[in-house]
């Protein structure tokens, strides 16, 4: 079926029916301009008549104004009839987390291209605007001035003939490379060849894109790619050398001490590469690393420790980290892996470039938001540092200092007979629980329908969610006692840190309205609540 559209407005609205997510219900939609393919998506197709869609996915069509676009695919005519044109995409107004970024509509995963530039925090992210499940990997974009309140912008990069657009990083072009100005933003990303019909038979390669207008628009750079295994073009995965297939997720940074750019790359399996370059174009592989427990989305960062020393931390998607040293060529001396996350929700975090005195990390939260038109969220950004502990170092993940500026003063909740009850304020809030000195005991905390039973002495936290019946148990790797709970509660997302932010746990609850009660029962503690401003 073909559908011709005379482009008169800035955006196309593509009708999306999210319930239709079974594999066989995804059909390919192609958009052509003068016989040339400009876009390809896999769209969920509903057999329902009339074609009732859940939302419109807006695709920028401004560049084609006054021309004709041809939409085609084996989609019902009812689908094409619902495609609209508009200059003002409708904003979603549903109740949702306020200081956790969620996409207006669609699926998000990894944070990408994190760069701080001209007072603006850029958050690009893996995005499927066309459904609430993973597919059509594109780069979405949001901006913030305080890391907590985000504004979603137009999609920055869509899939093309090289593949869908997988994860990558961003940095300011300080050395004026690639013939681009020094205030250009550069983005290194993976063109995931073979993951779409359009890129069939192609391989995963690293490519570059740039922005000349402070991130508003991103253009793909045509004349550069990094192909690590050129000899394997067109070869099946099983015939390839270990780890040569889906190399991806480049993270690039400038290494001052050795005077070069460093790229950390995931190769495949549990293999990673460190590469070096002085011009960002020619890369030399200086190390092949195998970390049996780690995979995807690597990062490498130097962090200050509380004993006055500095160390390098190699990071992978699960929040597994290795503390060692790095000389610009090789990462050495890592011990066994440590785990930054105590629950399964945080994943694929990346640190910001463009900062000199702090390391800020943003994780994707694998939240489902059942029954809503968006999937996934971004965690509250965390400032990373090391704490000396026994045999080595542990990572601290403290909420960014901006959170302190975004809250009202703490209000003390007084305990009577070992109990505290507080009516939830209907707004996101921050809770602190500080236990007194002495023998650690037990406590039970509830927030709306969610409850945590806390065994301070043994370092165990049991989570219960009444509406879903879900339970989850966490035991601190370093054992007890547990102390200093800091809890961020934001419409269905609860982030807990303990022990000076060395323990980090994130939960998804079904409580969005926040009109329930907060209760605390158990060992005497100093408890305070601070409302977050919107
Ligand atoms: C991690 C990941 C990355 C990849 C991206 C694709 O969640 O699998 O390795 O680049 O997601 O969306």
Coordinates of C-alpha atoms and ligand atoms in Angstrom, one line a residue:
X1 CA 0.0 0.0 0.0
X2 CA 1.3 3.5 -0.9
X3 CA 0.2 6.8 0.4
X4 CA 1.4 10.2 -1.0
X5 CA 1.5 13.2 1.2
X6 CA 2.1 16.8 0.1
X7 CA 4.1 18.2 3.0
X8 CA 2.6 21.4 4.3
X9 CA 3.5 21.2 8.0
X10 CA 6.6 20.6 10.2
X11 CA 5.6 17.2 11.6
X12 CA 4.0 14.0 10.5
X13 CA 1.9 12.2 13.2
X14 CA 2.1 8.4 12.8
X15 CA -0.7 6.5 14.5
X16 CA 0.6 4.0 17.0
X17 CA -1.4 1.1 18.5
X18 CA 0.7 -0.1 21.4
X19 CA -1.2 -3.3 22.3
X20 CA -0.2 -4.9 19.0
X21 CA 3.3 -5.8 19.9
X22 CA 3.6 -9.5 18.8
X23 CA 6.4 -10.1 16.4
X24 CA 4.0 -10.8 13.5
X25 CA 2.2 -7.6 14.1
X26 CA 5.1 -5.4 13.4
X27 CA 5.1 -4.2 9.8
X28 CA 7.6 -2.1 7.9
X29 CA 6.7 1.5 7.1
X30 CA 9.0 3.2 4.5
X31 CA 9.1 6.9 3.8
X32 CA 10.5 8.1 0.5
X33 CA 11.3 11.4 -1.0
X34 CA 11.8 11.4 -4.8
X35 CA 12.4 7.7 -4.9
X36 CA 15.0 7.9 -2.1
X37 CA 14.3 6.1 1.2
X38 CA 14.6 8.6 4.1
X39 CA 13.1 6.6 6.9
X40 CA 12.2 3.0 7.8
X41 CA 10.4 1.9 11.0
X42 CA 8.8 -1.3 12.2
X43 CA 5.3 -0.2 13.3
X44 CA 2.9 -2.2 15.4
X45 CA -0.2 -2.9 13.4
X46 CA -3.7 -3.2 14.8
X47 CA -6.4 -5.3 13.1
X48 CA -9.0 -3.3 15.0
X49 CA -11.5 -1.5 12.9
X50 CA -11.8 1.5 12.8
X51 CA -8.1 1.9 13.3
X52 CA -8.0 3.2 16.9
X53 CA -4.6 4.3 17.8
X54 CA -3.1 5.1 21.3
X55 CA -0.9 8.0 20.3
X56 CA 0.7 9.8 17.5
X57 CA 4.5 9.5 17.0
X58 CA 5.7 12.8 15.6
X59 CA 8.4 12.7 12.9
X60 CA 9.9 16.0 11.7
X61 CA 9.1 16.7 8.1
X62 CA 10.1 20.3 7.9
X63 CA 12.9 19.7 5.5
X64 CA 10.4 18.3 3.0
X65 CA 7.9 21.1 3.1
X66 CA 6.5 21.9 -0.4
X67 CA 7.5 18.4 -1.6
X68 CA 5.8 15.1 -1.7
X69 CA 6.6 12.2 0.6
X70 CA 5.6 8.6 -0.2
X71 CA 4.7 6.4 2.8
X72 CA 4.5 2.7 2.0
X73 CA 4.3 -0.7 3.6
X74 CA 2.0 -3.6 4.2
X75 CA -0.1 -1.6 6.6
X76 CA -3.9 -1.3 6.4
X77 CA -5.3 1.7 4.5
X78 CA -7.0 2.7 7.8
X79 CA -3.5 3.2 9.2
X80 CA -2.5 5.6 6.4
X81 CA -5.7 7.5 6.6
X82 CA -4.9 8.4 10.2
X83 CA -1.5 9.9 9.4
X84 CA -1.7 13.6 10.1
X85 CA 0.4 16.7 9.6
X86 CA 0.8 19.4 12.3
X87 CA 3.1 22.2 13.4
X88 CA 2.5 21.6 17.0
X89 CA 2.9 18.1 18.3
X90 CA 0.6 17.4 21.2
X91 CA 2.3 17.3 24.6
X92 CA 1.5 14.4 26.9
X93 CA -0.1 15.6 30.2
X94 CA -0.5 12.4 32.2
X95 CA 0.7 11.9 35.8
X96 CA 4.3 10.7 35.6
X97 CA 7.5 10.9 37.6
X98 CA 8.6 14.5 37.9
X99 CA 12.3 14.5 38.5
X100 CA 12.9 11.2 36.6
X101 CA 13.0 11.7 32.9
X102 CA 10.4 9.7 31.0
X103 CA 9.6 10.0 27.2
X104 CA 6.3 11.6 26.4
X105 CA 5.4 8.5 24.4
X106 CA 7.3 5.4 23.4
X107 CA 10.2 3.2 24.7
X108 CA 13.5 4.4 26.1
X109 CA 16.7 2.6 27.2
X110 CA 20.3 3.7 27.6
X111 CA 21.3 7.3 28.2
X112 CA 23.5 8.4 25.3
X113 CA 25.6 11.4 24.3
X114 CA 25.7 12.9 27.8
X115 CA 27.4 16.3 27.4
X116 CA 27.3 19.4 29.5
X117 CA 27.6 22.5 27.3
X118 CA 26.8 26.2 27.7
X119 CA 24.9 25.6 31.0
X120 CA 22.8 22.9 29.5
X121 CA 22.7 19.2 30.4
X122 CA 22.1 17.2 27.3
X123 CA 20.5 13.8 27.7
X124 CA 20.3 11.8 24.4
X125 CA 18.8 8.3 24.8
X126 CA 18.0 5.1 23.0
X127 CA 14.5 5.7 21.8
X128 CA 11.7 3.9 20.0
X129 CA 9.1 6.6 19.3
X130 CA 7.0 4.0 17.5
X131 CA 6.0 1.7 20.3
X132 CA 6.3 1.0 24.0
X133 CA 8.7 -1.9 23.4
X134 CA 12.4 -1.9 22.2
X135 CA 12.7 -1.5 18.4
X136 CA 13.7 1.1 15.7
X137 CA 16.6 2.3 17.8
X138 CA 17.0 6.1 17.4
X139 CA 18.4 8.9 19.6
X140 CA 15.9 10.8 21.5
X141 CA 16.9 14.1 23.1
X142 CA 16.1 16.0 26.3
X143 CA 17.7 19.0 28.0
X144 CA 17.8 20.3 31.5
X145 CA 19.4 23.2 33.5
X146 CA 19.3 21.4 36.8
X147 CA 19.6 17.6 36.0
X148 CA 16.2 17.1 37.5
X149 CA 13.6 18.8 35.3
X150 CA 13.9 17.8 31.7
X151 CA 12.3 19.0 28.5
X152 CA 12.0 16.5 25.6
X153 CA 13.2 17.8 22.2
X154 CA 12.8 16.4 18.7
X155 CA 14.4 13.0 17.8
X156 CA 18.1 13.6 16.9
X157 CA 18.9 10.6 14.9
X158 CA 16.8 7.9 13.1
X159 CA 17.9 4.6 11.7
X160 CA 19.4 4.7 8.2
X161 CA 21.0 2.4 5.6
X162 CA 23.9 1.7 8.0
X163 CA 21.6 0.4 10.7
X164 CA 19.6 1.4 13.7
X165 CA 21.3 3.9 16.0
X166 CA 22.7 2.2 19.0
X167 CA 24.3 3.7 22.1
X168 CA 27.2 6.1 22.1
X169 CA 28.6 9.2 23.8
X170 CA 29.0 13.0 23.3
X171 CA 31.7 15.5 23.7
X172 CA 32.6 19.1 22.8
X173 CA 35.0 19.4 19.9
X174 CA 37.6 21.3 21.9
X175 CA 40.4 20.6 19.5
X176 CA 38.5 21.6 16.4
X177 CA 38.8 18.1 14.8
X178 CA 37.0 16.7 11.7
X179 CA 37.1 20.2 10.2
X180 CA 34.4 21.3 12.6
X181 CA 34.3 24.3 14.9
X182 CA 35.5 24.0 18.5
X183 CA 32.0 24.5 19.9
X184 CA 30.5 21.7 17.8
X185 CA 29.2 18.8 19.8
X186 CA 30.5 15.4 18.5
X187 CA 28.6 12.1 19.0
X188 CA 30.2 8.7 18.6
X189 CA 27.6 6.0 18.2
X190 CA 27.1 2.5 16.9
X191 CA 25.5 2.0 13.5
X192 CA 23.9 -1.4 14.2
X193 CA 24.1 -2.9 10.7
X194 CA 21.8 -5.9 10.1
X195 CA 19.3 -4.9 12.8
X196 CA 16.8 -3.5 10.2
X197 CA 15.6 -4.5 6.7
X198 CA 17.3 -1.4 5.3
X199 CA 20.7 -2.4 6.7
X200 CA 20.4 -6.1 6.0
X201 CA 23.8 -7.8 5.6
X202 CA 25.8 -4.9 7.1
X203 CA 27.9 -5.1 10.2
X204 CA 28.1 -3.1 13.4
X205 CA 30.5 -0.1 13.0
X206 CA 31.2 3.0 15.0
X207 CA 30.2 6.3 13.3
X208 CA 30.1 10.0 14.2
X209 CA 27.5 12.7 14.2
X210 CA 27.7 16.4 15.2
X211 CA 25.7 19.4 16.1
X212 CA 26.6 23.0 15.1
X213 CA 23.6 24.5 17.0
X214 CA 24.2 23.4 20.6
X215 CA 22.4 20.1 20.2
X216 CA 19.2 21.3 18.6
X217 CA 19.9 19.4 15.4
X218 CA 22.3 16.5 14.9
X219 CA 23.8 15.6 11.5
X220 CA 25.5 12.3 10.7
X221 CA 29.0 12.7 9.5
X222 CA 29.3 10.7 6.2
X223 CA 33.1 10.3 5.8
X224 CA 34.2 8.4 8.8
X225 CA 33.6 5.1 10.4
X226 CA 35.5 2.7 12.6
X227 CA 35.4 -0.8 11.4
X228 CA 37.3 -3.0 13.7
X229 CA 36.9 -6.3 11.7
X230 CA 36.9 -5.3 8.0
X231 CA 37.8 -8.8 7.0
X232 CA 34.6 -10.2 8.4
X233 CA 32.2 -8.2 6.2
X234 CA 29.3 -10.4 5.1
X235 CA 30.4 -13.3 7.4
X236 CA 28.0 -15.1 9.7
X237 CA 28.4 -14.6 13.5
X238 CA 29.3 -18.2 14.2
X239 CA 32.2 -18.0 11.7
X240 CA 33.7 -14.9 13.3
X241 CA 36.5 -14.7 15.8
X242 CA 35.4 -14.4 19.4
X243 CA 33.7 -11.1 20.2
X244 CA 33.9 -9.7 16.7
X245 CA 30.3 -9.4 15.9
X246 CA 28.3 -6.7 17.8
X247 CA 31.0 -4.3 18.8
X248 CA 29.3 -1.3 20.2
X249 CA 28.7 1.5 22.7
X250 CA 31.8 3.7 22.2
X251 CA 32.6 6.0 25.1
X252 CA 35.3 8.6 24.2
X253 CA 37.1 11.0 26.4
X254 CA 40.3 13.2 26.4
X255 CA 43.1 11.7 28.6
X256 CA 45.1 14.7 29.7
X257 CA 48.1 12.9 31.2
X258 CA 49.0 11.0 28.0
X259 CA 47.6 13.6 25.6
X260 CA 45.1 11.5 23.5
X261 CA 41.5 10.6 23.1
X262 CA 40.6 7.2 24.5
X263 CA 37.7 5.1 23.3
X264 CA 36.3 2.3 25.4
X265 CA 34.3 -0.1 23.4
X266 CA 32.2 -3.2 24.1
X267 CA 33.2 -5.9 21.6
X268 CA 30.8 -8.8 22.3
X269 CA 30.6 -11.6 24.9
X270 CA 32.5 -10.2 27.9
X271 CA 35.2 -8.6 25.8
X272 CA 36.1 -4.9 25.7
X273 CA 38.7 -2.8 23.8
X274 CA 40.6 0.3 24.7
X275 CA 41.7 2.4 21.7
X276 CA 43.7 5.7 21.4
X277 CA 43.7 8.5 18.9
X278 CA 45.1 12.0 18.7
X279 CA 42.7 13.1 15.9
X280 CA 39.5 11.2 16.7
X281 CA 39.8 9.6 13.2
X282 CA 42.6 7.1 13.4
X283 CA 42.4 4.7 16.3
X284 CA 44.9 2.2 17.6
X285 CA 43.7 -0.6 19.8
X286 CA 45.9 -0.7 22.9
X287 CA 44.2 -3.3 25.1
X288 CA 41.8 -6.2 24.8
X289 CA 40.0 -6.8 28.2
X290 CA 37.9 -9.7 29.2
X291 CA 35.8 -9.3 32.3
X292 CA 33.8 -12.5 32.7
X293 CA 30.9 -10.9 34.5
X294 CA 30.6 -7.7 32.6
X295 CA 29.1 -6.7 29.3
X296 CA 27.8 -3.7 27.3
X297 CA 28.1 0.1 27.7
X298 CA 31.6 0.4 29.2
X299 CA 32.9 3.6 30.7
X300 CA 36.3 4.5 32.2
X301 CA 36.7 7.3 34.7
X302 CA 39.1 8.6 37.3
X303 CA 37.6 9.2 40.7
X304 CA 38.7 10.7 43.9
X305 CA 38.7 8.6 47.0
X306 CA 38.0 9.7 50.5
X307 CA 41.6 8.8 51.5
X308 CA 42.9 11.5 49.2
X309 CA 44.1 9.1 46.4
X310 CA 42.7 8.8 42.9
X311 CA 41.9 5.7 41.0
X312 CA 40.4 4.6 37.7
X313 CA 37.2 2.7 37.5
X314 CA 36.2 0.5 34.6
X315 CA 32.4 0.3 34.4
X316 CA 29.9 -2.0 32.6
X317 CA 26.2 -1.9 32.0
X318 CA 25.0 -4.0 35.0
X319 CA 26.8 -1.5 37.3
X320 CA 29.7 -4.0 37.7
X321 CA 32.9 -2.0 38.3
X322 CA 36.6 -2.7 38.7
X323 CA 39.0 -0.3 40.5
X324 CA 42.5 -0.1 39.0
X325 CA 44.9 2.2 37.2
X326 CA 45.1 3.6 33.7
X327 CA 48.1 5.1 31.9
X328 CA 46.5 6.1 28.6
X329 CA 47.1 2.7 27.0
X330 CA 46.2 0.0 29.5
X331 CA 43.8 -0.5 32.4
X332 CA 45.7 -2.5 35.0
X333 CA 45.3 -4.0 38.5
X334 CA 41.6 -4.5 38.8
X335 CA 40.4 -6.9 41.5
X336 CA 37.2 -8.8 41.3
X337 CA 34.1 -7.0 40.2
X338 CA 32.0 -5.0 42.7
X339 CA 28.4 -4.2 42.1
X340 CA 27.1 -0.6 42.2
X341 CA 23.4 -1.6 42.0
X342 CA 21.5 -3.7 44.5
X343 CA 18.4 -4.1 42.4
X344 CA 17.8 -4.9 38.7
X345 CA 16.2 -1.6 37.5
X346 CA 19.3 0.6 37.0
X347 CA 21.3 -0.3 33.9
X348 CA 23.7 1.0 31.2
X349 CA 24.7 4.2 33.0
X350 CA 26.9 6.7 31.3
X351 CA 28.9 9.7 32.8
X352 CA 28.8 13.2 31.5
X353 CA 31.6 14.8 29.4
X354 CA 32.3 18.5 29.7
X355 CA 32.8 18.5 33.5
X356 CA 36.1 19.1 35.2
X357 CA 35.5 18.8 38.9
X358 CA 32.7 16.2 39.2
X359 CA 31.7 12.9 37.7
X360 CA 27.9 12.7 37.1
X361 CA 26.4 9.4 36.0
X362 CA 22.9 8.8 34.6
X363 CA 21.4 5.2 34.6
X364 CA 18.5 3.9 32.6
X365 CA 15.8 2.5 34.9
X366 CA 14.1 -0.5 33.4
X367 CA 10.7 0.6 34.6
X368 CA 7.5 -0.7 32.9
X369 CA 4.9 1.9 33.8
X370 CA 2.2 -0.8 33.1
X371 CA -0.8 0.5 31.2
X372 CA 0.9 3.8 30.2
X373 CA 2.2 5.0 26.9
X374 CA 5.8 5.2 27.9
X375 CA 8.3 2.6 29.0
X376 CA 11.5 3.2 31.0
X377 CA 12.9 6.2 32.9
X378 CA 16.2 7.8 33.7
X379 CA 17.5 7.6 37.3
X380 CA 18.2 10.7 39.3
X381 CA 21.7 11.6 38.2
X382 CA 24.4 10.5 40.7
X383 CA 27.7 12.0 41.6
X384 CA 30.4 9.2 41.7
X385 CA 33.3 9.0 44.2
X386 CA 35.3 6.2 45.9
X387 CA 35.2 5.3 49.5
X388 CA 38.1 3.3 51.1
X389 CA 36.7 0.2 52.7
X390 CA 38.5 -2.8 54.1
X391 CA 40.3 -4.6 51.2
X392 CA 39.7 -1.9 48.6
X393 CA 37.4 0.8 47.3
X394 CA 33.6 1.1 46.9
X395 CA 31.7 3.4 44.7
X396 CA 29.5 6.1 46.3
X397 CA 26.5 7.1 44.2
X398 CA 25.2 10.3 45.8
X399 CA 22.3 12.3 44.3
X400 CA 23.7 15.3 42.5
X401 CA 23.9 18.4 44.6
X402 CA 21.2 20.0 42.5
X403 CA 18.7 17.9 44.4
X404 CA 19.4 19.9 47.5
X405 CA 18.6 23.1 45.7
X406 CA 15.4 21.5 44.4
X407 CA 13.9 20.7 47.8
X408 CA 12.1 22.4 50.6
X409 CA 13.9 22.2 54.1
X410 CA 13.6 18.9 55.9
X411 CA 10.7 18.7 58.3
X412 CA 11.3 16.3 61.3
X413 CA 8.7 13.5 61.8
X414 CA 8.3 12.8 65.5
X415 CA 8.1 9.2 66.7
X416 CA 5.5 8.0 69.2
X417 CA 5.9 4.6 70.7
X418 CA 8.4 3.6 68.0
X419 CA 6.0 4.6 65.2
X420 CA 5.7 7.4 62.7
X421 CA 2.7 8.1 60.4
X422 CA 2.8 10.8 57.8
X423 CA 0.2 11.6 55.1
X424 CA 2.0 11.5 51.8
X425 CA 2.1 15.0 50.4
X426 CA 0.8 14.2 46.9
X427 CA 4.2 15.4 45.7
X428 CA 7.6 13.8 45.2
X429 CA 9.7 14.0 48.3
X430 CA 13.0 13.0 49.9
X431 CA 13.0 11.1 53.1
X432 CA 16.0 10.6 55.5
X433 CA 16.3 8.1 58.2
X434 CA 19.2 8.3 60.6
X435 CA 19.5 5.7 63.3
X436 CA 21.0 6.4 66.7
X437 CA 24.3 4.9 67.8
X438 CA 24.2 1.5 69.4
X439 CA 23.1 -2.1 68.6
X440 CA 21.4 -2.1 65.2
X441 CA 17.8 -3.4 65.2
X442 CA 14.9 -3.8 62.8
X443 CA 12.5 -1.4 61.1
X444 CA 9.5 -1.5 58.7
X445 CA 8.9 1.3 56.3
X446 CA 5.9 1.7 54.1
X447 CA 5.2 4.2 51.4
X448 CA 1.7 3.9 49.9
X449 CA 1.4 0.2 48.9
X450 CA 5.1 -0.5 49.1
X451 CA 6.9 -1.8 52.1
X452 CA 10.5 -2.4 53.1
X453 CA 11.5 -4.6 56.1
X454 CA 14.9 -3.5 57.2
X455 CA 17.3 -5.8 59.2
X456 CA 20.0 -3.4 59.9
X457 CA 22.3 -5.8 61.7
X458 CA 22.6 -8.3 58.9
X459 CA 22.3 -5.8 56.1
X460 CA 19.1 -7.2 54.6
X461 CA 16.2 -5.3 53.0
X462 CA 13.0 -7.1 52.0
X463 CA 10.7 -5.3 49.6
X464 CA 7.0 -6.0 49.3
X465 CA 4.5 -4.5 47.0
X466 CA 0.9 -5.1 48.0
X467 CA -0.9 -4.4 44.7
X468 CA 1.4 -6.6 42.7
X469 CA 2.5 -9.1 45.3
X470 CA 6.1 -8.6 44.3
X471 CA 8.9 -9.3 46.7
X472 CA 12.6 -8.8 46.4
X473 CA 15.4 -9.3 48.9
X474 CA 18.7 -7.5 49.0
X475 CA 21.6 -8.3 51.2
X476 CA 24.5 -5.9 51.4
X477 CA 27.7 -7.4 49.9
X478 CA 29.7 -6.0 52.8
X479 CA 27.1 -7.2 55.4
X480 CA 25.6 -5.0 58.1
X481 CA 25.0 -2.7 59.7
X482 CA 22.8 -0.6 57.5
X483 CA 22.5 3.1 58.3
X484 CA 21.7 6.5 56.8
X485 CA 18.7 5.8 54.5
X486 CA 18.0 8.5 51.9
X487 CA 14.9 7.8 49.9
X488 CA 13.7 9.7 46.8
X489 CA 10.0 9.0 46.2
X490 CA 8.7 10.2 42.8
X491 CA 5.4 8.9 41.5
X492 CA 6.0 5.2 41.1
X493 CA 9.8 5.3 41.4
X494 CA 11.6 4.9 44.7
X495 CA 15.4 5.3 44.9
X496 CA 17.1 4.3 48.2
X497 CA 20.7 4.8 49.2
X498 CA 22.2 3.7 52.4
X499 CA 25.6 3.7 54.2
X500 CA 26.7 7.0 52.8
X501 CA 25.5 6.2 49.3
X502 CA 27.5 3.0 48.9
X503 CA 24.3 1.0 48.7
X504 CA 21.9 1.9 45.9
X505 CA 18.5 0.3 45.3
X506 CA 15.7 1.4 42.9
X507 CA 12.1 0.1 42.9
X508 CA 9.1 0.6 40.7
X509 CA 5.8 0.9 42.6
X510 CA 2.3 1.3 41.3
X511 CA 1.7 4.4 43.4
X512 CA 1.6 7.4 41.2
X513 CA -1.0 9.5 43.0
X514 CA 1.0 9.6 46.3
X515 CA -2.1 10.1 48.4
X516 CA -1.4 7.2 50.8
X517 CA 0.5 7.1 54.1
X518 CA 4.2 6.8 54.9
X519 CA 4.7 4.7 58.1
X520 CA 7.8 3.8 60.0
X521 CA 7.8 1.3 62.8
X522 CA 10.8 0.0 64.8
X523 CA 14.0 1.1 66.1
X524 CA 14.3 4.7 67.3
X525 CA 15.5 7.0 64.4
X526 CA 15.8 10.6 63.4
X527 CA 13.4 10.9 60.4
X528 CA 12.8 13.9 58.1
X529 CA 10.9 14.6 55.0
X530 CA 11.6 17.3 52.4
X531 CA 9.2 18.1 49.5
X532 CA 10.7 18.4 46.1
X533 CA 9.8 21.5 44.2
X534 CA 8.4 21.2 40.7
Ligands
LIG1 C1 22.3 -1.8 26.4 C2 22.3 -2.0 24.9 C3 23.5 -1.5 24.2 C4 23.1 -1.2 22.8 C5 21.7 -0.6 23.1 C6 20.7 -0.9 22.0 O1 21.1 -1.7 26.9 O2 22.0 -3.4 24.5 O3 24.6 -2.4 24.2 O4 23.9 -0.2 22.2 O5 21.2 -1.2 24.3 O6 19.5 -0.3 22.3

